[in-house]
Amino acid sequence: MPSSVEPNDPLERLAARIADDEPVDWQQARGRAAHAAALAGLRELERVVHGFRHAQLAHGEAPRAGRFRFGQLVAIEPLGEGSQGTVWRAYDPLLDLEVALKLRKIESGALAHAFLEEARRLARVRQANIVSVYGAAVHDGQAGLWTELVRGTSLAELLARHGPFPAEEVRGIGLDLAHALAAVHRHGLRHGDVKPENVMREVSGRIVLMDFGAARELDAANAPVVSGSLPYLAPEVLRGAAPTAASDLYALGVLLFRLLTGTWPYPADDLAGLLRAQDEGRRLRLTAIRRDVPRPLARAIEAALALDPARRPASALAFAALLAPPAPRFGGWRVVALAAGLAALVAAGVGLGVRREPAWQTELAFYRAEAHGSSALADGAAIRLGDRLSLALRSSRPVWVYIFDDDGSGDAAVLFPLAGLEPNNPLAADRAYRLPGASTSGALTWQVSRAAAREQFIVIAADRAQPALERAVAVWQHAAEAPATRGALALAPAPPAAELSSPALRAALDEVQRSDGAHVRRFTFTFPHAAE
Amino acid sequence: MSADAHTVIEPTVDLIRRIRAGDAHAREQLLRRFLPLLRRWAHGRLPRRLRDLNDTDDLVQVTLMKALARLDEFDSAGPGAFLGYLRTALLNQVRDEIRRHQRRPEHAELDAELGEADAPGLLEQLVGSERVRAYEQALARLPKRQQGLIVMRVEFGMSYPEIAAEVGGTPDAARVMVARALVQLSRWLATD
């Protein structure tokens, strides 16, 4: 691991990298106009150092003290103390790869079994912002877990060196870590020790969540071991409750708060002071310390810091949705996580816009999410920026549903079906659906996130597949899945070439109705924007 | 960092002081510490035919014993110097061994085949004899203390906490000192 103290001189920094077997970007070094002769000398040095390293590693006999073997791995040097053991830089001769090897003592066979079981679970968690697990084994009473060797600097070190982070960088870090935690939680694990010391930023900028030493199964019956650092422990954990996914979110909230302010939401000298500050609700306000933090970002972080776990974002993905930057365009719609509790309200859709026919019945109604539950939204009702909408739908026949929005600006958007969400076409007969549906984080809504004169929803219901429309939607959606998309929750702007314009949408829908009118129904709902 | 292997290392200068006072335990400790390290190092420097494990062991043990026997002569040039001293002694020993080996008639043909007076060690094979020679010469031009730092990090592959235990100070400081010494060394490499 690179030391926390970097030499000041650029040549010395290069030399330190060479001494540490770190890759050196010679192109970049030259670009920095360092002395050419000095660089030539350092390149020569690098070759010699590599020679010594390979000569040392070429033969596996008699490992020296401090350089020992663990299975096929050769431990090279200690990198530091983890939560429950020592971490070593090690070499895997089979993969010809350097790895990080974490060792801890194991006293019993049962513990060894539990350790390997946990390692198996960790190995299944594959996500770009989580350190990759390569293997695990127990040898001679020592349990070892080896992972990719992350070469970078911890957020704690960056904070100590450069002070508080820019707000947009914190938002990006928050999004990356929320997605990382979502992957962890999906596998029934919790991290349990989310803090800046355990998050690395690689030279490439990649954010990596490290040190799963404290990760335990969520439903483990045994009493929790309080191993995280005090200020990052959720209030309920401090008071003896078992750590949960919600306590991971609290820790992430504290981490983001700290990156922005350099301090903690509840500044205290010890546990007693911390408990007192929480009991008295003496939390520092983010926006009071950092006025430049955008309000939505501050609100998202403060939501994660709620004392009551039930008031925190419902899941890591829900937190990611709160952190996500407002989608700038695409019909002004974002699909966001629905408040907990609303999902239970899904009921037979009745009400406005309903059309009945004896042979084929379809019922549909729009709803707006309220603080508690949701209320039906009559056609023509006024909506506001930030409103979160959903559509209740039931059909007496299996039905293919397509929902579009046209806000009168000339752009249109596909609101349903959405890739990666449930349900998908066709929807089953005689079942109450609430669209847009749900992701792993729970029920979702469409959120009004762009000012316009009105929103017009066009709902197409067909009792048989509509290949032409299907193809058109696929093309539009492919365009929407631009690389800027983060996760499944925010819709990104479409590249101009494939943009869905209002005229293109209307032409496509008219064509569908013209060719297969008997099997296609079209419903239109218009909601004017309320004057602010 | 509590009771970990690398933090409880007694500096070599202290061990040497105790050995001089006749402490057999300290002598044991010194052997245990440096034998495996020097063995590995020597392994990379010896020609293949001499790289047999027993040969290497013999060579290293003999060198270490001789060095211990001459501790009184050893003029400590400061922390870390003992390793540099050992390395020089061992390198001389390696060269003697190669010369002795080459005088044996039964190997004459083989050496002729190799086409080199000095049969290359593994290191020379990896980076070339020229480069190793240039490195040795550059190293010899540095102050003893800097030589020691480079040898410990580059040649013996010691960790910074281990180096810090030898030369004093923190591991971070040791890292900076090693980097500084390497920049000095590279200046001599560049002029060639």
XYZ file of C-alpha atoms in Angstrom:
724
model
C 0.000 0.000 0.000
C 1.450 3.365 -0.837
C 2.570 5.163 2.225
C 0.676 8.126 3.550
C 3.804 10.218 3.214
C 4.819 10.904 -0.373
C 8.212 12.385 -1.105
C 7.997 15.986 -2.304
C 10.499 15.657 -5.102
C 8.931 14.217 -8.292
C 12.004 12.085 -8.985
C 11.858 10.699 -5.444
C 8.196 9.893 -5.939
C 9.118 7.910 -9.046
C 11.926 6.190 -7.160
C 9.521 5.264 -4.351
C 7.162 3.698 -6.881
C 10.024 1.686 -8.318
C 11.091 0.557 -4.849
C 7.495 -0.501 -4.141
C 7.085 -2.406 -7.437
C 4.420 0.019 -8.517
C 3.936 0.639 -12.221
C 5.498 3.866 -13.465
C 3.909 5.825 -16.271
C 7.061 6.927 -18.068
C 5.132 8.736 -20.754
C 3.516 10.903 -18.133
C 6.806 11.376 -16.281
C 8.395 12.673 -19.480
C 5.415 14.930 -20.040
C 6.125 16.587 -16.720
C 9.410 17.824 -18.183
C 11.606 16.097 -15.636
C 15.274 15.963 -16.448
C 15.753 13.465 -19.282
C 19.049 12.079 -17.951
C 17.555 11.599 -14.501
C 14.620 9.716 -16.000
C 16.968 7.534 -18.031
C 18.806 6.653 -14.817
C 15.555 5.795 -13.061
C 14.474 3.573 -15.953
C 17.734 1.690 -15.680
C 17.126 1.405 -11.974
C 13.637 0.030 -12.577
C 15.085 -2.776 -14.711
C 17.596 -3.698 -12.028
C 14.946 -3.638 -9.300
C 12.685 -5.881 -11.380
C 15.631 -8.230 -11.808
C 16.140 -8.459 -8.068
C 12.438 -9.015 -7.462
C 12.239 -11.857 -9.920
C 15.427 -13.414 -8.622
C 13.873 -13.297 -5.150
C 10.601 -14.811 -6.270
C 11.909 -17.295 -8.811
C 12.632 -19.986 -6.249
C 10.209 -20.935 -3.566
C 12.615 -22.535 -1.133
C 13.086 -21.428 2.450
C 10.964 -18.354 2.711
C 12.573 -15.886 5.052
C 11.056 -14.536 8.214
C 8.499 -11.899 7.299
C 8.299 -13.412 3.846
C 6.421 -16.646 4.171
C 4.133 -18.903 2.245
C 0.422 -19.276 2.619
C -0.699 -22.059 0.320
C 0.490 -21.098 -3.127
C 0.930 -17.458 -2.135
C 4.184 -15.825 -1.095
C 3.556 -13.061 1.444
C 5.902 -10.190 0.647
C 5.313 -7.395 3.100
C 2.713 -6.299 5.620
C 0.440 -3.547 4.348
C -1.295 -2.828 7.605
C -3.736 -3.942 10.213
C -7.255 -4.746 9.131
C -10.237 -5.026 11.400
C -9.450 -8.603 12.369
C -5.980 -9.419 11.178
C -2.948 -8.387 9.217
C -3.048 -7.617 5.506
C -0.041 -8.593 3.390
C 1.070 -7.784 -0.088
C 1.513 -11.241 -1.558
C 2.435 -12.851 -4.832
C 0.450 -15.562 -6.523
C 2.922 -17.412 -8.773
C 0.158 -19.335 -10.535
C -1.616 -16.183 -11.651
C 1.670 -14.219 -11.775
C -0.191 -11.522 -9.924
C 0.224 -9.525 -6.760
C -2.685 -9.805 -4.364
C -3.707 -8.514 -0.958
C -3.740 -11.374 1.551
C -5.641 -10.961 4.766
C -4.786 -13.385 7.547
C -6.391 -14.083 10.845
C -6.101 -16.764 13.458
C -8.809 -19.415 13.555
C -9.156 -21.392 16.741
C -11.810 -23.966 15.885
C -13.041 -26.031 12.987
C -16.442 -24.394 13.237
C -14.868 -20.973 12.881
C -12.881 -22.142 9.876
C -16.093 -23.369 8.307
C -17.860 -20.073 9.005
C -14.921 -18.140 7.589
C -14.862 -20.091 4.347
C -18.626 -19.774 4.036
C -18.349 -16.003 4.365
C -15.522 -15.946 1.840
C -17.706 -17.837 -0.630
C -20.441 -15.267 -0.247
C -18.007 -12.389 -0.638
C -16.595 -14.003 -3.745
C -20.072 -13.978 -5.269
C -20.423 -10.226 -4.750
C -19.044 -8.953 -8.034
C -19.395 -5.249 -8.488
C -17.072 -2.610 -9.894
C -16.869 -0.670 -6.631
C -16.172 -3.668 -4.423
C -12.772 -5.218 -3.985
C -12.697 -8.530 -5.902
C -12.152 -11.682 -3.884
C -9.805 -14.182 -5.545
C -9.695 -16.978 -3.016
C -9.769 -18.170 0.558
C -8.177 -21.025 2.487
C -7.352 -22.210 5.963
C -3.779 -23.407 6.617
C -2.178 -24.237 9.963
C -4.799 -22.493 12.054
C -4.663 -19.368 9.922
C -7.525 -18.270 7.714
C -6.515 -16.331 4.629
C -8.625 -14.361 2.208
C -6.962 -12.889 -0.851
C -8.286 -10.142 -3.041
C -7.197 -7.817 -5.802
C -4.422 -5.484 -4.676
C -5.969 -2.036 -4.866
C -3.335 0.592 -5.519
C -4.639 3.925 -4.429
C -5.289 6.225 -1.521
C -8.000 5.930 1.099
C -10.649 8.622 1.320
C -9.477 9.235 4.896
C -5.976 10.046 3.657
C -7.321 12.250 0.874
C -9.454 14.122 3.391
C -6.481 14.577 5.719
C -4.298 15.827 2.882
C -6.636 18.023 0.889
C -9.519 18.847 3.222
C -13.236 18.557 2.389
C -14.243 17.258 -1.045
C -16.171 19.140 -3.750
C -19.902 18.433 -3.566
C -20.151 16.802 -6.997
C -17.275 14.442 -6.184
C -19.029 13.442 -2.971
C -22.206 12.770 -4.922
C -20.257 10.477 -7.279
C -18.589 8.668 -4.389
C -21.991 8.306 -2.697
C -23.542 6.819 -5.831
C -20.681 4.364 -6.297
C -20.797 3.247 -2.677
C -24.596 3.017 -2.624
C -24.454 0.676 -5.615
C -21.663 -1.281 -3.938
C -23.750 -1.652 -0.774
C -26.789 -2.660 -2.836
C -24.743 -5.545 -4.243
C -23.539 -6.508 -0.760
C -27.053 -6.417 0.684
C -28.470 -8.374 -2.250
C -26.261 -11.271 -1.183
C -27.610 -11.218 2.346
C -24.455 -9.606 3.723
C -23.813 -6.309 5.359
C -20.530 -4.460 5.319
C -20.592 -3.278 8.916
C -17.583 -0.997 8.713
C -18.243 1.657 6.095
C -15.853 4.559 6.761
C -13.382 6.653 4.751
C -10.485 4.461 5.927
C -12.120 1.506 4.178
C -12.735 3.174 0.841
C -9.889 3.559 -1.632
C -9.654 5.814 -4.617
C -7.484 4.203 -7.242
C -5.173 6.233 -9.420
C -7.743 5.763 -12.190
C -10.390 7.369 -9.982
C -12.257 4.124 -9.321
C -13.848 4.072 -5.875
C -13.399 0.730 -4.107
C -15.127 -0.454 -0.958
C -12.631 -2.525 1.026
C -12.223 -4.518 4.192
C -15.114 -6.836 4.589
C -13.535 -8.099 7.776
C -16.603 -7.044 9.682
C -19.068 -8.353 7.114
C -21.448 -10.817 8.679
C -24.546 -12.475 7.455
C -27.523 -10.216 7.957
C -29.596 -12.825 9.698
C -26.818 -14.218 11.881
C -28.305 -15.069 15.245
C -25.194 -14.360 17.274
C -24.798 -11.040 19.021
C -23.243 -8.338 16.894
C -19.652 -7.405 17.441
C -19.342 -3.665 17.417
C -16.304 -3.327 15.230
C -16.932 -0.175 13.204
C -15.571 3.160 14.313
C -17.818 4.897 16.767
C -19.100 7.926 14.802
C -20.096 5.671 11.895
C -22.190 3.326 13.998
C -25.920 3.796 13.600
C -27.736 5.042 16.730
C -29.641 1.775 17.063
C -26.388 -0.221 16.842
C -24.827 1.978 19.526
C -27.803 1.062 21.683
C -27.317 -2.650 21.177
C -29.392 -3.512 18.094
C -27.959 -5.863 15.483
C -26.387 -4.112 12.495
C -28.559 -4.117 9.394
C -28.548 -2.840 5.847
C -30.067 0.364 7.261
C -27.082 0.801 9.597
C -24.767 0.490 6.591
C -26.726 3.338 4.972
C -26.324 5.436 8.123
C -22.564 4.826 8.034
C -22.494 5.843 4.369
C -24.398 8.997 5.290
C -21.805 9.814 7.974
C -18.998 9.124 5.506
C -20.461 11.521 2.909
C -21.139 14.121 5.616
C -17.545 13.854 6.739
C -16.139 14.158 3.212
C -18.133 17.365 2.742
C -17.437 18.954 6.120
C -14.420 17.265 7.680
C -16.505 16.713 10.796
C -19.196 14.357 12.061
C -22.953 14.949 12.185
C -22.914 14.414 15.953
C -19.579 15.743 17.181
C -18.712 14.090 20.486
C -15.623 13.129 22.448
C -16.796 9.726 23.569
C -19.634 7.253 23.445
C -21.553 8.952 26.266
C -21.337 12.309 24.514
C -22.394 10.754 21.222
C -25.436 9.094 22.791
C -26.369 12.343 24.524
C -26.029 14.400 21.331
C -28.265 11.920 19.512
C -30.851 11.828 22.290
C -31.023 15.609 22.290
C -31.150 15.714 18.490
C -28.085 17.976 18.316
C -27.099 17.205 14.754
C -25.028 19.616 12.681
C -26.845 20.800 9.569
C -24.956 20.031 6.402
C -26.070 23.162 4.565
C -25.148 25.330 7.556
C -21.532 24.167 7.222
C -21.332 23.912 3.445
C -23.591 26.405 1.719
C -22.499 25.273 -1.734
C -23.928 21.768 -1.335
C -26.998 21.413 -3.598
C -30.137 21.000 -1.505
C -31.196 17.649 -2.997
C -27.769 16.203 -2.189
C -27.893 17.559 1.362
C -31.426 16.204 1.811
C -30.369 12.762 0.554
C -27.445 12.581 2.983
C -29.561 13.821 5.881
C -32.195 11.215 5.049
C -29.558 8.503 5.520
C -28.635 10.087 8.864
C -32.139 9.707 10.305
C -31.992 8.397 13.876
C -34.920 6.081 13.185
C -33.791 3.398 10.702
C -37.323 3.276 9.290
C -36.949 6.886 8.153
C -33.771 6.237 6.200
C -33.953 5.435 2.469
C -35.648 2.065 2.086
C -32.582 0.468 0.504
C -29.149 1.240 -0.864
C -30.628 1.621 -4.355
C -33.290 3.959 -3.020
C -30.447 6.009 -1.518
C -28.681 5.955 -4.883
C -31.849 7.284 -6.488
C -31.902 10.167 -3.999
C -28.234 10.903 -4.638
C -28.515 10.724 -8.421
C -28.185 14.054 -10.167
C -31.456 15.338 -11.554
C -31.826 13.895 -15.056
C -31.531 16.952 -17.246
C -33.883 15.967 -20.054
C -35.697 13.075 -21.608
C -39.190 14.304 -21.283
C -38.488 15.623 -17.838
C -39.072 12.261 -16.198
C -37.157 10.367 -13.636
C -38.116 7.002 -12.305
C -37.571 7.112 -8.581
C -38.068 4.808 -5.679
C -41.470 4.964 -4.127
C -41.760 5.768 -0.446
C -42.008 2.666 1.690
C -45.569 1.671 2.382
C -47.040 2.836 -0.870
C -46.382 -0.459 -2.581
C -48.911 -2.116 -0.311
C -51.599 0.162 -1.659
C -51.658 -1.435 -5.079
C -55.276 -2.286 -5.601
C -57.726 -2.820 -8.382
C -57.452 0.198 -10.579
C -60.724 1.998 -10.890
C -61.616 5.529 -11.710
C -60.846 7.915 -14.424
C -60.026 7.156 -17.981
C -61.790 3.850 -17.647
C -63.390 2.363 -20.682
C -65.431 -0.806 -20.471
C -66.351 -3.317 -23.115
C -68.009 -6.630 -22.466
C -65.367 -8.748 -24.148
C -62.216 -7.009 -22.977
C -62.116 -4.834 -19.888
C -59.246 -2.524 -19.071
C -59.161 -0.310 -15.996
C -56.522 2.272 -15.422
C -55.951 5.245 -13.166
C -53.065 7.517 -12.343
C -51.982 8.025 -8.753
C -49.805 10.595 -7.069
C -47.607 9.583 -4.112
C -48.434 11.492 -0.938
C -46.729 11.600 2.449
C -48.906 8.690 3.528
C -50.069 6.487 0.699
C -51.228 7.899 -2.601
C -54.265 9.566 -4.121
C -55.969 9.106 -7.474
C -55.173 11.776 -10.014
C -58.112 12.859 -12.153
C -57.551 13.645 -15.798
C -56.873 17.373 -15.990
C -55.619 17.627 -12.381
C -52.676 19.935 -11.793
C -49.285 18.437 -11.008
C -46.070 19.981 -9.705
C -42.359 19.502 -10.118
C -41.251 16.664 -7.853
C -44.616 14.881 -7.946
C -44.258 11.128 -8.139
C -46.799 9.333 -10.264
C -47.805 5.762 -10.929
C -50.423 4.011 -12.992
C -52.761 1.346 -11.630
C -53.817 -1.051 -14.352
C -55.874 -4.173 -14.724
C -57.001 -5.985 -17.848
C -59.312 -8.928 -18.383
C -56.983 -10.207 -21.091
C -53.188 -10.573 -21.163
C -52.061 -7.164 -22.301
C -49.065 -5.460 -23.909
C -48.739 -1.984 -22.424
C -46.713 0.984 -23.719
C -46.712 4.322 -21.954
C -45.329 7.535 -23.395
C -45.091 11.086 -22.208
C -45.260 14.193 -24.340
C -44.825 17.457 -22.445
C -45.429 19.672 -25.453
C -41.769 20.642 -25.793
C -41.342 18.529 -28.912
C -39.569 15.707 -27.102
C -41.291 12.537 -25.983
C -40.249 9.776 -23.612
C -40.892 6.071 -23.166
C -42.145 5.549 -19.612
C -43.002 1.892 -19.948
C -41.731 -0.801 -20.464
C -38.393 -0.080 -18.763
C -35.402 -2.372 -19.007
C -34.419 -4.109 -15.801
C -37.708 -3.525 -14.025
C -40.592 -5.829 -13.234
C -43.193 -6.315 -14.639
C -42.649 -6.568 -18.366
C -44.960 -7.189 -21.297
C -47.266 -8.954 -21.530
C -49.021 -8.248 -18.237
C -51.156 -11.091 -16.968
C -54.940 -11.008 -17.147
C -57.002 -10.041 -14.103
C -54.091 -8.839 -12.044
C -53.746 -5.413 -10.474
C -50.497 -3.787 -11.595
C -48.872 -0.621 -10.420
C -46.541 0.787 -13.076
C -43.713 1.570 -13.768
C -43.092 -1.437 -11.492
C -40.329 -2.326 -9.136
C -36.601 -2.924 -9.075
C -34.729 -4.836 -6.389
C -35.040 -1.746 -4.197
C -38.834 -1.827 -4.204
C -41.663 -0.030 -5.939
C -40.859 2.848 -8.280
C -42.631 5.958 -9.536
C -42.176 8.461 -12.317
C -41.049 11.789 -10.970
C -41.861 15.097 -12.630
C -38.423 16.704 -12.835
C -38.703 19.299 -15.566
C -40.874 22.326 -15.810
C -43.346 22.305 -18.679
C -46.817 23.593 -19.487
C -48.382 20.149 -19.189
C -47.723 16.428 -19.264
C -49.642 14.245 -21.637
C -49.552 10.516 -21.022
C -50.407 8.208 -23.863
C -51.137 4.660 -22.746
C -51.318 2.003 -25.421
C -52.879 -1.297 -24.389
C -52.953 -4.152 -26.890
C -54.336 -7.641 -26.396
C -51.767 -9.069 -28.752
C -48.115 -8.311 -29.369
C -47.310 -5.263 -31.518
C -43.984 -6.097 -33.165
C -43.666 -2.752 -34.967
C -44.217 -0.777 -31.771
C -41.983 -3.171 -29.845
C -39.158 -2.515 -32.307
C -39.673 1.231 -32.170
C -39.651 1.218 -28.363
C -36.496 -0.904 -28.344
C -34.740 1.627 -30.586
C -35.872 4.544 -28.444
C -34.871 2.761 -25.263
C -31.513 1.761 -26.644
C -30.954 5.430 -27.281
C -31.976 6.168 -23.710
C -29.470 3.713 -22.316
C -26.618 6.073 -23.058
C -23.400 5.465 -21.110
C -24.308 8.307 -18.776
C -26.983 6.130 -17.187
C -26.141 5.242 -13.598
C -27.943 2.156 -12.426
C -31.509 1.472 -13.424
C -33.113 4.385 -11.707
C -32.384 7.569 -13.542
C -33.137 7.944 -17.206
C -30.326 9.518 -19.105
C -30.652 11.923 -22.020
C -30.874 10.282 -25.430
C -28.213 11.045 -28.001
C -29.654 13.521 -30.504
C -29.630 11.168 -33.481
C -32.023 8.704 -31.879
C -34.109 11.193 -29.986
C -37.793 10.438 -29.698
C -39.659 13.454 -30.976
C -43.358 14.085 -30.491
C -44.108 13.848 -34.223
C -42.186 10.554 -34.504
C -44.127 9.151 -31.559
C -47.493 10.219 -32.935
C -46.690 8.832 -36.368
C -45.719 5.471 -34.856
C -48.847 5.283 -32.708
C -51.154 6.263 -35.571
C -49.588 3.553 -37.672
C -50.191 0.932 -34.983
C -53.834 1.934 -34.609
C -54.356 2.006 -38.351
C -52.989 -1.491 -38.940
C -54.369 -3.318 -35.890
C -57.031 -1.035 -34.473
C -59.276 -3.829 -33.237
C -56.655 -4.984 -30.776
C -55.179 -1.669 -29.717
C -56.555 0.858 -27.258
C -55.222 4.293 -26.712
C -55.817 6.325 -23.553
C -54.723 9.889 -23.103
C -54.341 11.746 -19.804
C -53.394 15.402 -19.635
C -52.063 16.961 -16.437
C -51.260 20.685 -16.541
C -48.355 21.908 -14.424
C -49.553 24.023 -11.526
C -48.369 27.623 -11.598
C -45.520 27.889 -9.054
C 0.245 -1.859 15.386
C 0.718 -4.019 18.412
C 2.374 -7.392 18.758
C 3.125 -8.016 15.147
C 6.146 -9.725 13.693
C 7.547 -6.641 12.057
C 7.125 -4.314 15.001
C 9.009 -6.318 17.609
C 12.216 -6.551 15.609
C 15.228 -5.608 17.645
C 17.556 -3.360 15.680
C 20.618 -5.224 14.417
C 22.994 -2.754 16.089
C 21.505 -3.758 19.435
C 21.894 -7.446 18.610
C 25.523 -6.874 17.640
C 26.137 -5.069 20.896
C 24.742 -8.032 22.806
C 26.731 -10.540 20.743
C 29.888 -8.606 21.557
C 28.969 -8.893 25.201
C 28.854 -12.669 24.715
C 25.096 -13.163 24.474
C 24.594 -16.533 22.742
C 20.866 -15.919 22.413
C 21.480 -12.725 20.474
C 23.827 -14.627 18.183
C 21.099 -17.172 17.533
C 18.661 -14.422 16.790
C 20.969 -12.734 14.325
C 21.541 -15.998 12.486
C 17.853 -16.707 12.378
C 17.145 -13.269 11.040
C 19.721 -13.103 8.296
C 20.335 -16.662 7.217
C 17.129 -17.091 5.189
C 17.388 -13.584 3.770
C 21.004 -13.962 2.675
C 20.330 -17.437 1.386
C 17.641 -16.136 -0.908
C 19.817 -13.253 -1.996
C 22.775 -15.512 -2.737
C 20.529 -17.806 -4.687
C 19.856 -15.045 -7.169
C 23.530 -14.159 -7.496
C 25.089 -17.585 -7.989
C 25.526 -19.331 -11.350
C 23.078 -22.148 -11.933
C 25.580 -24.913 -11.308
C 26.336 -23.486 -7.902
C 22.762 -22.781 -7.079
C 22.276 -26.131 -5.432
C 20.570 -25.558 -2.113
C 23.378 -27.061 -0.021
C 26.038 -25.032 -1.790
C 24.136 -21.845 -1.201
C 23.517 -22.697 2.414
C 27.162 -23.517 3.001
C 28.316 -20.344 1.392
C 25.940 -18.153 3.335
C 26.571 -19.862 6.662
C 30.313 -19.612 6.266
C 30.069 -15.932 5.411
C 27.784 -15.191 8.297
C 29.989 -17.092 10.757
C 33.074 -15.305 9.526
C 31.338 -11.987 9.853
C 30.289 -12.810 13.392
C 33.811 -13.933 14.262
C 35.118 -10.595 13.035
C 32.556 -8.481 14.767
C 35.316 -6.724 16.669
C 36.879 -5.598 13.409
C 33.568 -4.511 12.055
C 33.487 -0.786 12.246
C 29.838 0.148 12.527
C 29.160 2.950 10.100
C 25.758 3.489 11.621
C 22.456 1.674 11.578
C 21.886 -0.545 8.590
C 25.591 -0.817 7.857
C 25.919 -4.383 9.078
C 23.704 -5.662 6.264
C 25.758 -3.786 3.700
C 28.871 -5.285 5.233
C 27.405 -8.786 5.117
C 26.367 -8.329 1.541
C 29.847 -7.222 0.469
C 31.381 -10.161 2.295
C 28.933 -12.507 0.643
C 29.449 -11.020 -2.803
C 33.225 -11.538 -2.415
C 32.534 -15.065 -1.286
C 30.345 -15.675 -4.333
C 33.070 -14.393 -6.643
C 35.688 -16.565 -4.940
C 33.412 -19.524 -5.304
C 32.860 -18.902 -9.001
C 36.603 -18.569 -9.600
C 37.344 -21.709 -7.616
C 34.676 -23.569 -9.523
C 35.964 -22.470 -12.907
C 39.474 -23.718 -12.139
C 38.121 -27.233 -11.968
C 39.059 -28.886 -15.260
C 35.861 -30.941 -15.534
C 33.864 -27.780 -16.064
C 36.136 -26.194 -18.625
C 34.112 -27.345 -21.602
C 30.828 -26.238 -20.172
C 32.171 -22.795 -19.381
C 33.574 -22.478 -22.874
C 30.142 -23.280 -24.173
C 28.607 -20.550 -22.099
C 31.089 -18.208 -23.709
C 31.548 -16.102 -20.618
C 34.390 -16.008 -18.174
C 31.930 -15.219 -15.398
C 29.103 -17.717 -15.556
C 26.049 -15.520 -15.014
C 23.922 -15.665 -11.937
C 20.162 -15.489 -12.147
C 20.166 -11.714 -11.742
C 22.642 -11.286 -14.594
C 20.518 -13.555 -16.738
C 17.474 -11.481 -16.026
C 18.840 -7.994 -16.594
C 22.246 -8.525 -18.227
C 25.753 -8.533 -16.757
C 26.485 -5.007 -17.978
C 23.566 -3.577 -16.112
C 24.390 -5.447 -12.915
C 27.977 -4.193 -13.095
C 26.825 -0.610 -13.642
C 24.519 -0.963 -10.666
C 27.296 -2.347 -8.448
C 29.596 0.503 -9.393
C 26.937 3.132 -8.837
C 26.095 1.594 -5.479
C 29.740 1.671 -4.385
C 29.826 5.430 -4.963
C 27.106 6.142 -2.438
C 27.609 6.754 1.271
C 27.481 3.535 3.326
C 24.183 4.471 4.886
C 22.483 4.915 1.522
C 24.030 1.677 0.279
C 22.474 -0.088 3.244
C 19.039 1.353 2.554
C 19.082 0.290 -1.086
C 20.399 -3.163 -0.318
C 17.738 -3.739 2.315
C 14.852 -2.650 0.107
C 15.917 -3.666 -3.385
C 18.180 -6.648 -2.846
C 16.799 -8.179 0.332
C 13.199 -7.127 -0.274
C 12.730 -5.980 3.309
C 9.544 -4.138 4.246
C 9.654 -0.527 5.399
C 8.792 -1.421 8.986
C 11.750 -3.832 8.949
C 14.031 -1.203 7.468
C 12.813 1.342 9.993
C 13.697 -1.108 12.759
C 17.251 -1.191 11.386
C 17.851 2.479 10.748
C 15.468 4.051 13.241
C 12.528 6.328 12.524
C 9.140 5.504 11.080
C 8.379 3.253 8.100
C 7.232 6.352 6.199
C 10.553 8.040 6.837
C 12.381 4.877 5.743
C 10.419 4.930 2.493
C 11.438 8.512 1.792
C 15.091 7.750 2.632
C 15.094 4.756 0.288
C 13.582 6.876 -2.487
C 16.196 9.562 -1.935
C 19.026 7.018 -2.025
C 17.634 5.526 -5.230
C 17.558 8.918 -6.932
C 21.234 9.359 -6.005
C 22.006 5.929 -7.378
C 20.136 6.606 -10.616
C 22.310 9.683 -11.245
C 25.329 7.397 -11.588
C 23.371 4.972 -13.731
C 22.395 7.762 -16.095
C 25.932 8.968 -16.755
C 26.992 5.594 -18.083
